[in-house]
Amino acid sequence: MSLRQFHLLFVTIVTGLFLGLGGWALKGYYDHQGGLLAWLGAGSLAVALLVVVYGAWFLRKTRRMGLVE
Amino acid sequence: MEMEIPYTVTARPDTGAYNAKIGIWLFLASEVMLFGGLFSAYIFLRLGATHWPHHLLNVPMGLFNTFVLITSSITMVMAWTALKMRQFQSYRRWLGATLVCGVVFLGVKSMEYKDKFHHYGVILNNGQEITGHLEMSPAEARKSQTLRILPDAEDSGSFGHQLQSVFGRPAAGEEKVLEIPKSDIQWWSNFTPRYSTYLATYFTMTGLHGLHIIGGLVVLGFFWGPGAKLYRTNPEHLANRVEVAGLFWHFVDLVWIFLFPTLYLF
């Protein structure tokens, strides 16, 4: 597995992390543990989306560069 | 006659990978077993425990460090792609940014460790646990017949309280300093590995991870500095070496991606 492929796997797992963090924070908010958790939840879900966008950009960039094995 | 080592730049036809890549994946396989064993131990210790602390670690600090390491993985892969495109200055910049991220991570981690070493827990003779900060020096506390401790606020485990504590000690609210006679105390200690199974596993896992970060920084520092000379004679060989270092760095970051929710959130 090349660094490119491992990086894409990493990006996938990071997306999962932020989806999970978003879920954890929103659950905490609904359990009445403070309004800050609502922001953390919404922020985490937004970051998860950004990471997906970055992954797609990285995939296109490395394909253009001919780094595909 | 000088003999050249084969397959340092091009892939071996039978394996499809160059030497160093085979080597790093064998090494990473052993690392998966090492950390896998620790994660398994954590799960079994936790399942078998009658009491397991929650919200003891500072989530905002852990989250900040998670962002730092994710950024470092991105800068690492950018350094490698820059090298593949033969953009040497860009390579140095991206790799330099990766080094900075690694140092920042260690700095924040050491702040977290320091905070734990200054946090105390007291087990009373009736089994009740009181946690907080000593209102006397540890040397005084050892000699004195009474412990003066400011207990943690009721909401000390909440995200908001933890966020405040990043920027200094939050207001204690209605909490008052307790004076506990040593005759009422069964056991007391700061938050070091000996305090509880949870803290022992926390320090073992994050400590081992921190050592991996230090090792990675040494290797990356070499490729940023003296090791970069290889670019003049064989840039593709340097790109392969950086790729291998990048695979290790990604693995170490991936371990943190699993450590963060395991230790900080659940």
Short mmCIF file of C-alpha atoms in Angstrom, two decimals:
data_model
loop_
_atom_site.label_atom_id
_atom_site.label_comp_id
_atom_site.label_asym_id
_atom_site.label_seq_id
_atom_site.Cartn_x
_atom_site.Cartn_y
_atom_site.Cartn_z
CA MET A 1 0.00 0.00 0.00
CA SER A 2 1.40 3.39 -1.01
CA LEU A 3 1.33 6.56 1.09
CA ARG A 4 -1.42 7.85 -1.21
CA GLN A 5 -3.65 4.85 -0.48
CA PHE A 6 -2.85 4.94 3.24
CA HIS A 7 -3.67 8.64 3.32
CA LEU A 8 -7.05 7.96 1.73
CA LEU A 9 -7.72 5.26 4.35
CA PHE A 10 -6.67 7.78 7.01
CA VAL A 11 -9.08 10.39 5.60
CA THR A 12 -11.91 7.82 5.69
CA ILE A 13 -11.22 6.96 9.34
CA VAL A 14 -10.94 10.67 10.28
CA THR A 15 -14.36 11.22 8.67
CA GLY A 16 -15.72 8.43 10.88
CA LEU A 17 -14.10 10.02 13.93
CA PHE A 18 -15.78 13.38 13.36
CA LEU A 19 -19.14 11.76 12.63
CA GLY A 20 -18.77 9.86 15.90
CA LEU A 21 -17.65 12.98 17.77
CA GLY A 22 -20.63 14.87 16.36
CA GLY A 23 -22.97 12.12 17.57
CA TRP A 24 -21.29 12.04 21.00
CA ALA A 25 -21.57 15.82 21.41
CA LEU A 26 -25.20 16.02 20.25
CA LYS A 27 -26.16 13.16 22.58
CA GLY A 28 -24.48 15.07 25.43
CA TYR A 29 -26.44 18.18 24.45
CA TYR A 30 -29.76 16.31 24.48
CA ASP A 31 -28.80 14.85 27.88
CA HIS A 32 -28.57 18.51 29.05
CA GLN A 33 -24.80 18.74 29.50
CA GLY A 34 -24.45 22.30 28.22
CA GLY A 35 -25.08 24.32 25.06
CA LEU A 36 -21.42 24.26 24.04
CA LEU A 37 -21.86 20.61 23.09
CA ALA A 38 -24.44 21.60 20.45
CA TRP A 39 -21.79 23.78 18.80
CA LEU A 40 -19.23 21.01 19.09
CA GLY A 41 -21.67 18.55 17.51
CA ALA A 42 -22.56 20.83 14.62
CA GLY A 43 -18.89 21.78 14.14
CA SER A 44 -17.79 18.14 14.10
CA LEU A 45 -20.35 17.23 11.45
CA ALA A 46 -19.20 20.21 9.37
CA VAL A 47 -15.55 19.10 9.75
CA ALA A 48 -16.54 15.56 8.67
CA LEU A 49 -17.98 17.08 5.49
CA LEU A 50 -14.83 19.18 4.95
CA VAL A 51 -12.65 16.08 5.34
CA VAL A 52 -14.70 14.30 2.64
CA VAL A 53 -14.23 17.32 0.33
CA TYR A 54 -10.49 17.30 1.06
CA GLY A 55 -10.31 13.55 0.34
CA ALA A 56 -11.97 14.04 -3.06
CA TRP A 57 -9.59 16.94 -3.84
CA PHE A 58 -6.55 14.85 -2.83
CA LEU A 59 -7.76 11.92 -4.96
CA ARG A 60 -8.13 14.19 -8.04
CA LYS A 61 -4.79 15.96 -7.44
CA THR A 62 -2.79 12.71 -7.12
CA ARG A 63 -4.54 11.20 -10.15
CA ARG A 64 -3.58 14.29 -12.18
CA MET A 65 0.01 13.94 -10.95
CA GLY A 66 0.09 10.31 -12.06
CA LEU A 67 0.77 8.97 -8.53
CA VAL A 68 -1.77 6.17 -8.96
CA GLU A 69 -0.19 2.74 -8.50
CA MET B 1 34.25 -2.35 -7.05
CA GLU B 2 31.21 -0.70 -5.47
CA MET B 3 28.05 -2.77 -5.51
CA GLU B 4 24.69 -1.04 -5.59
CA ILE B 5 21.83 -2.36 -3.43
CA PRO B 6 18.99 -3.35 -5.78
CA TYR B 7 15.34 -2.22 -5.45
CA THR B 8 15.90 0.91 -3.35
CA VAL B 9 14.26 3.04 -6.04
CA THR B 10 12.34 0.66 -8.29
CA ALA B 11 9.92 -2.01 -7.12
CA ARG B 12 10.89 -5.67 -6.99
CA PRO B 13 9.00 -7.47 -9.79
CA ASP B 14 7.84 -10.31 -7.49
CA THR B 15 6.56 -8.18 -4.57
CA GLY B 16 5.66 -5.01 -6.45
CA ALA B 17 7.29 -2.90 -3.73
CA TYR B 18 10.76 -1.50 -3.09
CA ASN B 19 12.84 -2.78 -0.14
CA ALA B 20 12.03 -0.07 2.39
CA LYS B 21 8.30 -0.35 1.77
CA ILE B 22 8.34 -4.08 2.52
CA GLY B 23 10.38 -3.32 5.65
CA ILE B 24 8.08 -0.59 6.96
CA TRP B 25 4.95 -2.70 6.46
CA LEU B 26 6.51 -5.60 8.36
CA PHE B 27 7.42 -3.13 11.13
CA LEU B 28 3.92 -1.60 11.12
CA ALA B 29 2.41 -5.11 11.34
CA SER B 30 4.36 -5.61 14.60
CA GLU B 31 3.20 -2.18 15.78
CA VAL B 32 -0.44 -3.14 15.11
CA MET B 33 0.09 -6.15 17.39
CA LEU B 34 1.72 -3.97 20.08
CA PHE B 35 -1.02 -1.34 20.18
CA GLY B 36 -3.69 -3.98 19.49
CA GLY B 37 -2.56 -5.80 22.63
CA LEU B 38 -2.79 -2.60 24.66
CA PHE B 39 -6.25 -1.76 23.32
CA SER B 40 -7.39 -5.33 24.12
CA ALA B 41 -5.98 -5.01 27.65
CA TYR B 42 -7.83 -1.70 28.04
CA ILE B 43 -11.14 -3.26 26.94
CA PHE B 44 -10.81 -6.24 29.30
CA LEU B 45 -9.70 -4.07 32.25
CA ARG B 46 -12.63 -1.76 31.67
CA LEU B 47 -15.17 -4.59 31.29
CA GLY B 48 -13.91 -6.17 34.51
CA ALA B 49 -13.84 -2.96 36.55
CA THR B 50 -16.54 -2.20 39.10
CA HIS B 51 -15.83 1.53 38.81
CA TRP B 52 -14.43 3.37 35.78
CA PRO B 53 -13.87 7.15 35.86
CA HIS B 54 -15.51 9.37 33.23
CA HIS B 55 -14.68 12.91 32.08
CA LEU B 56 -11.31 12.86 33.85
CA LEU B 57 -9.40 13.98 30.76
CA ASN B 58 -9.65 17.39 29.15
CA VAL B 59 -11.66 16.85 25.92
CA PRO B 60 -10.90 20.32 24.38
CA MET B 61 -7.15 19.73 24.77
CA GLY B 62 -7.41 16.21 23.34
CA LEU B 63 -9.51 17.51 20.46
CA PHE B 64 -6.99 20.27 19.73
CA ASN B 65 -4.21 17.67 19.62
CA THR B 66 -6.34 15.53 17.30
CA PHE B 67 -6.61 18.48 14.88
CA VAL B 68 -2.84 19.04 15.14
CA LEU B 69 -2.05 15.44 14.23
CA ILE B 70 -4.58 15.34 11.37
CA THR B 71 -3.00 18.53 10.00
CA SER B 72 0.44 16.93 10.33
CA SER B 73 -0.68 13.96 8.22
CA ILE B 74 -1.87 16.33 5.51
CA THR B 75 1.39 18.31 5.54
CA MET B 76 3.33 15.02 5.51
CA VAL B 77 1.60 13.75 2.38
CA MET B 78 2.02 17.21 0.77
CA ALA B 79 5.78 17.02 1.45
CA TRP B 80 5.91 13.67 -0.33
CA THR B 81 3.89 14.86 -3.35
CA ALA B 82 6.11 17.98 -3.59
CA LEU B 83 9.15 15.73 -3.71
CA LYS B 84 7.54 13.56 -6.40
CA MET B 85 6.99 16.78 -8.41
CA ARG B 86 10.66 17.74 -7.76
CA GLN B 87 9.68 20.90 -5.84
CA PHE B 88 12.41 20.82 -3.22
CA GLN B 89 11.64 24.12 -1.44
CA SER B 90 7.97 23.20 -1.18
CA TYR B 91 9.00 19.79 0.24
CA ARG B 92 11.10 21.48 2.96
CA ARG B 93 8.24 23.81 3.88
CA TRP B 94 5.63 21.04 4.17
CA LEU B 95 7.98 18.77 6.11
CA GLY B 96 8.90 21.69 8.40
CA ALA B 97 5.19 22.24 9.07
CA THR B 98 4.86 18.53 9.96
CA LEU B 99 7.73 18.87 12.44
CA VAL B 100 6.09 21.94 14.03
CA CYS B 101 2.80 20.02 14.40
CA GLY B 102 4.62 17.13 16.10
CA VAL B 103 6.32 19.49 18.56
CA VAL B 104 3.03 21.29 19.30
CA PHE B 105 1.36 17.92 19.96
CA LEU B 106 4.06 16.97 22.47
CA GLY B 107 3.85 20.42 24.11
CA VAL B 108 0.09 20.12 24.65
CA LYS B 109 0.47 16.52 25.86
CA SER B 110 3.08 17.59 28.42
CA MET B 111 0.65 20.30 29.66
CA GLU B 112 -2.00 17.60 30.10
CA TYR B 113 0.46 15.39 31.98
CA LYS B 114 1.48 18.32 34.22
CA ASP B 115 -2.18 19.00 34.99
CA LYS B 116 -2.67 15.37 36.04
CA PHE B 117 0.44 15.42 38.24
CA HIS B 118 -1.02 18.46 40.09
CA HIS B 119 -4.45 16.86 40.53
CA TYR B 120 -5.00 14.83 43.71
CA GLY B 121 -7.38 12.19 44.93
CA VAL B 122 -8.12 11.19 48.50
CA ILE B 123 -9.79 7.93 49.55
CA LEU B 124 -11.37 8.28 52.98
CA ASN B 125 -11.66 5.46 55.50
CA ASN B 126 -15.37 5.12 54.62
CA GLY B 127 -14.45 4.54 50.95
CA GLN B 128 -15.54 8.00 49.71
CA GLU B 129 -13.30 9.57 47.06
CA ILE B 130 -12.55 13.32 46.99
CA THR B 131 -10.63 14.75 44.05
CA GLY B 132 -9.21 18.25 43.68
CA HIS B 133 -6.14 20.43 44.00
CA LEU B 134 -3.93 20.66 47.07
CA GLU B 135 -3.93 24.03 48.78
CA MET B 136 -0.45 23.35 50.12
CA SER B 137 2.81 22.15 48.60
CA PRO B 138 3.21 18.36 48.15
CA ALA B 139 6.16 18.44 50.59
CA GLU B 140 4.00 20.18 53.22
CA ALA B 141 1.19 17.71 52.56
CA ARG B 142 3.49 14.77 53.22
CA LYS B 143 4.63 16.16 56.60
CA SER B 144 1.34 17.64 57.80
CA GLN B 145 -1.27 15.78 59.86
CA THR B 146 -4.02 17.45 57.79
CA LEU B 147 -4.59 17.70 54.02
CA ARG B 148 -5.93 21.00 52.69
CA ILE B 149 -7.67 20.30 49.38
CA LEU B 150 -9.94 22.36 47.12
CA PRO B 151 -12.40 19.79 45.75
CA ASP B 152 -13.32 19.70 42.07
CA ALA B 153 -16.48 21.59 41.16
CA GLU B 154 -19.64 19.53 40.58
CA ASP B 155 -19.50 20.24 36.85
CA SER B 156 -15.72 19.76 36.52
CA GLY B 157 -16.24 16.99 33.96
CA SER B 158 -18.41 19.13 31.68
CA PHE B 159 -17.10 20.33 28.31
CA GLY B 160 -17.62 24.01 29.24
CA HIS B 161 -15.69 23.69 32.52
CA GLN B 162 -12.87 21.81 30.78
CA LEU B 163 -12.70 24.48 28.09
CA GLN B 164 -12.37 27.20 30.77
CA SER B 165 -9.62 25.25 32.52
CA VAL B 166 -7.54 25.30 29.31
CA PHE B 167 -7.23 29.07 29.75
CA GLY B 168 -6.56 28.95 33.51
CA ARG B 169 -8.15 27.59 36.63
CA PRO B 170 -11.94 28.14 36.42
CA ALA B 171 -13.81 29.77 39.31
CA ALA B 172 -14.43 27.26 42.06
CA GLY B 173 -17.96 28.54 42.71
CA GLU B 174 -19.35 27.53 46.08
CA GLU B 175 -16.60 25.00 46.72
CA LYS B 176 -14.61 25.51 49.93
CA VAL B 177 -11.20 24.23 50.93
CA LEU B 178 -11.51 21.03 52.91
CA GLU B 179 -9.21 20.23 55.81
CA ILE B 180 -9.07 16.46 56.13
CA PRO B 181 -7.19 14.87 59.05
CA LYS B 182 -4.80 12.15 57.90
CA SER B 183 -6.43 9.78 60.45
CA ASP B 184 -9.59 9.88 58.25
CA ILE B 185 -7.64 9.10 55.08
CA GLN B 186 -7.10 5.59 53.82
CA TRP B 187 -4.91 6.61 50.88
CA TRP B 188 -4.04 9.73 48.85
CA SER B 189 -1.96 10.44 45.77
CA ASN B 190 -1.71 12.68 42.75
CA PHE B 191 -3.04 11.44 39.39
CA THR B 192 -0.10 9.26 38.41
CA PRO B 193 -0.26 5.67 37.07
CA ARG B 194 -0.40 4.28 40.62
CA TYR B 195 -3.64 6.16 41.40
CA SER B 196 -5.96 3.92 39.38
CA THR B 197 -6.09 1.30 36.63
CA TYR B 198 -7.62 3.91 34.36
CA LEU B 199 -4.72 6.34 34.82
CA ALA B 200 -2.20 3.50 34.50
CA THR B 201 -3.64 2.53 31.11
CA TYR B 202 -3.91 6.22 30.11
CA PHE B 203 -0.25 6.94 30.84
CA THR B 204 0.94 3.65 29.31
CA MET B 205 -0.93 4.09 26.04
CA THR B 206 -0.39 7.83 25.57
CA GLY B 207 3.21 7.56 26.82
CA LEU B 208 4.02 4.85 24.28
CA HIS B 209 2.28 6.88 21.60
CA GLY B 210 4.31 9.96 22.62
CA LEU B 211 7.53 7.97 22.29
CA HIS B 212 6.46 7.06 18.74
CA ILE B 213 5.91 10.76 18.00
CA ILE B 214 9.41 11.57 19.29
CA GLY B 215 10.88 8.75 17.13
CA GLY B 216 8.98 10.05 14.10
CA LEU B 217 10.22 13.59 14.72
CA VAL B 218 13.83 12.36 14.81
CA VAL B 219 13.41 10.60 11.45
CA LEU B 220 11.50 13.49 9.84
CA GLY B 221 14.04 15.97 11.25
CA PHE B 222 16.80 13.97 9.56
CA PHE B 223 15.02 14.07 6.19
CA TRP B 224 14.38 17.80 6.61
CA GLY B 225 18.05 18.45 7.46
CA PRO B 226 21.10 16.32 6.63
CA GLY B 227 19.14 13.52 4.90
CA ALA B 228 17.77 15.98 2.31
CA LYS B 229 21.22 16.01 0.62
CA LEU B 230 20.20 12.81 -1.16
CA TYR B 231 17.94 14.99 -3.34
CA ARG B 232 20.99 16.20 -5.32
CA THR B 233 22.10 12.71 -6.32
CA ASN B 234 18.93 10.60 -6.28
CA PRO B 235 15.65 12.47 -5.72
CA GLU B 236 13.47 9.41 -6.29
CA HIS B 237 15.35 7.50 -3.60
CA LEU B 238 14.70 10.40 -1.18
CA ALA B 239 11.02 10.42 -2.21
CA ASN B 240 10.82 6.69 -1.35
CA ARG B 241 12.46 7.28 2.03
CA VAL B 242 10.05 10.12 2.78
CA GLU B 243 7.13 7.93 1.71
CA VAL B 244 8.21 5.26 4.19
CA ALA B 245 8.58 7.86 6.96
CA GLY B 246 5.14 9.17 5.97
CA LEU B 247 3.63 5.69 6.30
CA PHE B 248 5.02 5.48 9.87
CA TRP B 249 3.75 8.99 10.67
CA HIS B 250 0.28 8.16 9.36
CA PHE B 251 0.23 5.00 11.46
CA VAL B 252 1.14 6.95 14.60
CA ASP B 253 -1.57 9.51 13.82
CA LEU B 254 -4.06 6.70 13.23
CA VAL B 255 -3.27 5.26 16.67
CA TRP B 256 -4.18 8.66 18.17
CA ILE B 257 -7.44 8.73 16.16
CA PHE B 258 -8.40 5.56 18.07
CA LEU B 259 -6.88 6.65 21.40
CA PHE B 260 -8.78 9.95 21.53
CA PRO B 261 -12.35 8.59 21.58
CA THR B 262 -11.36 5.54 23.65
CA LEU B 263 -9.71 7.49 26.46
CA TYR B 264 -11.34 10.94 26.30
CA LEU B 265 -14.92 10.41 25.19
CA PHE B 266 -16.21 7.02 26.38
#
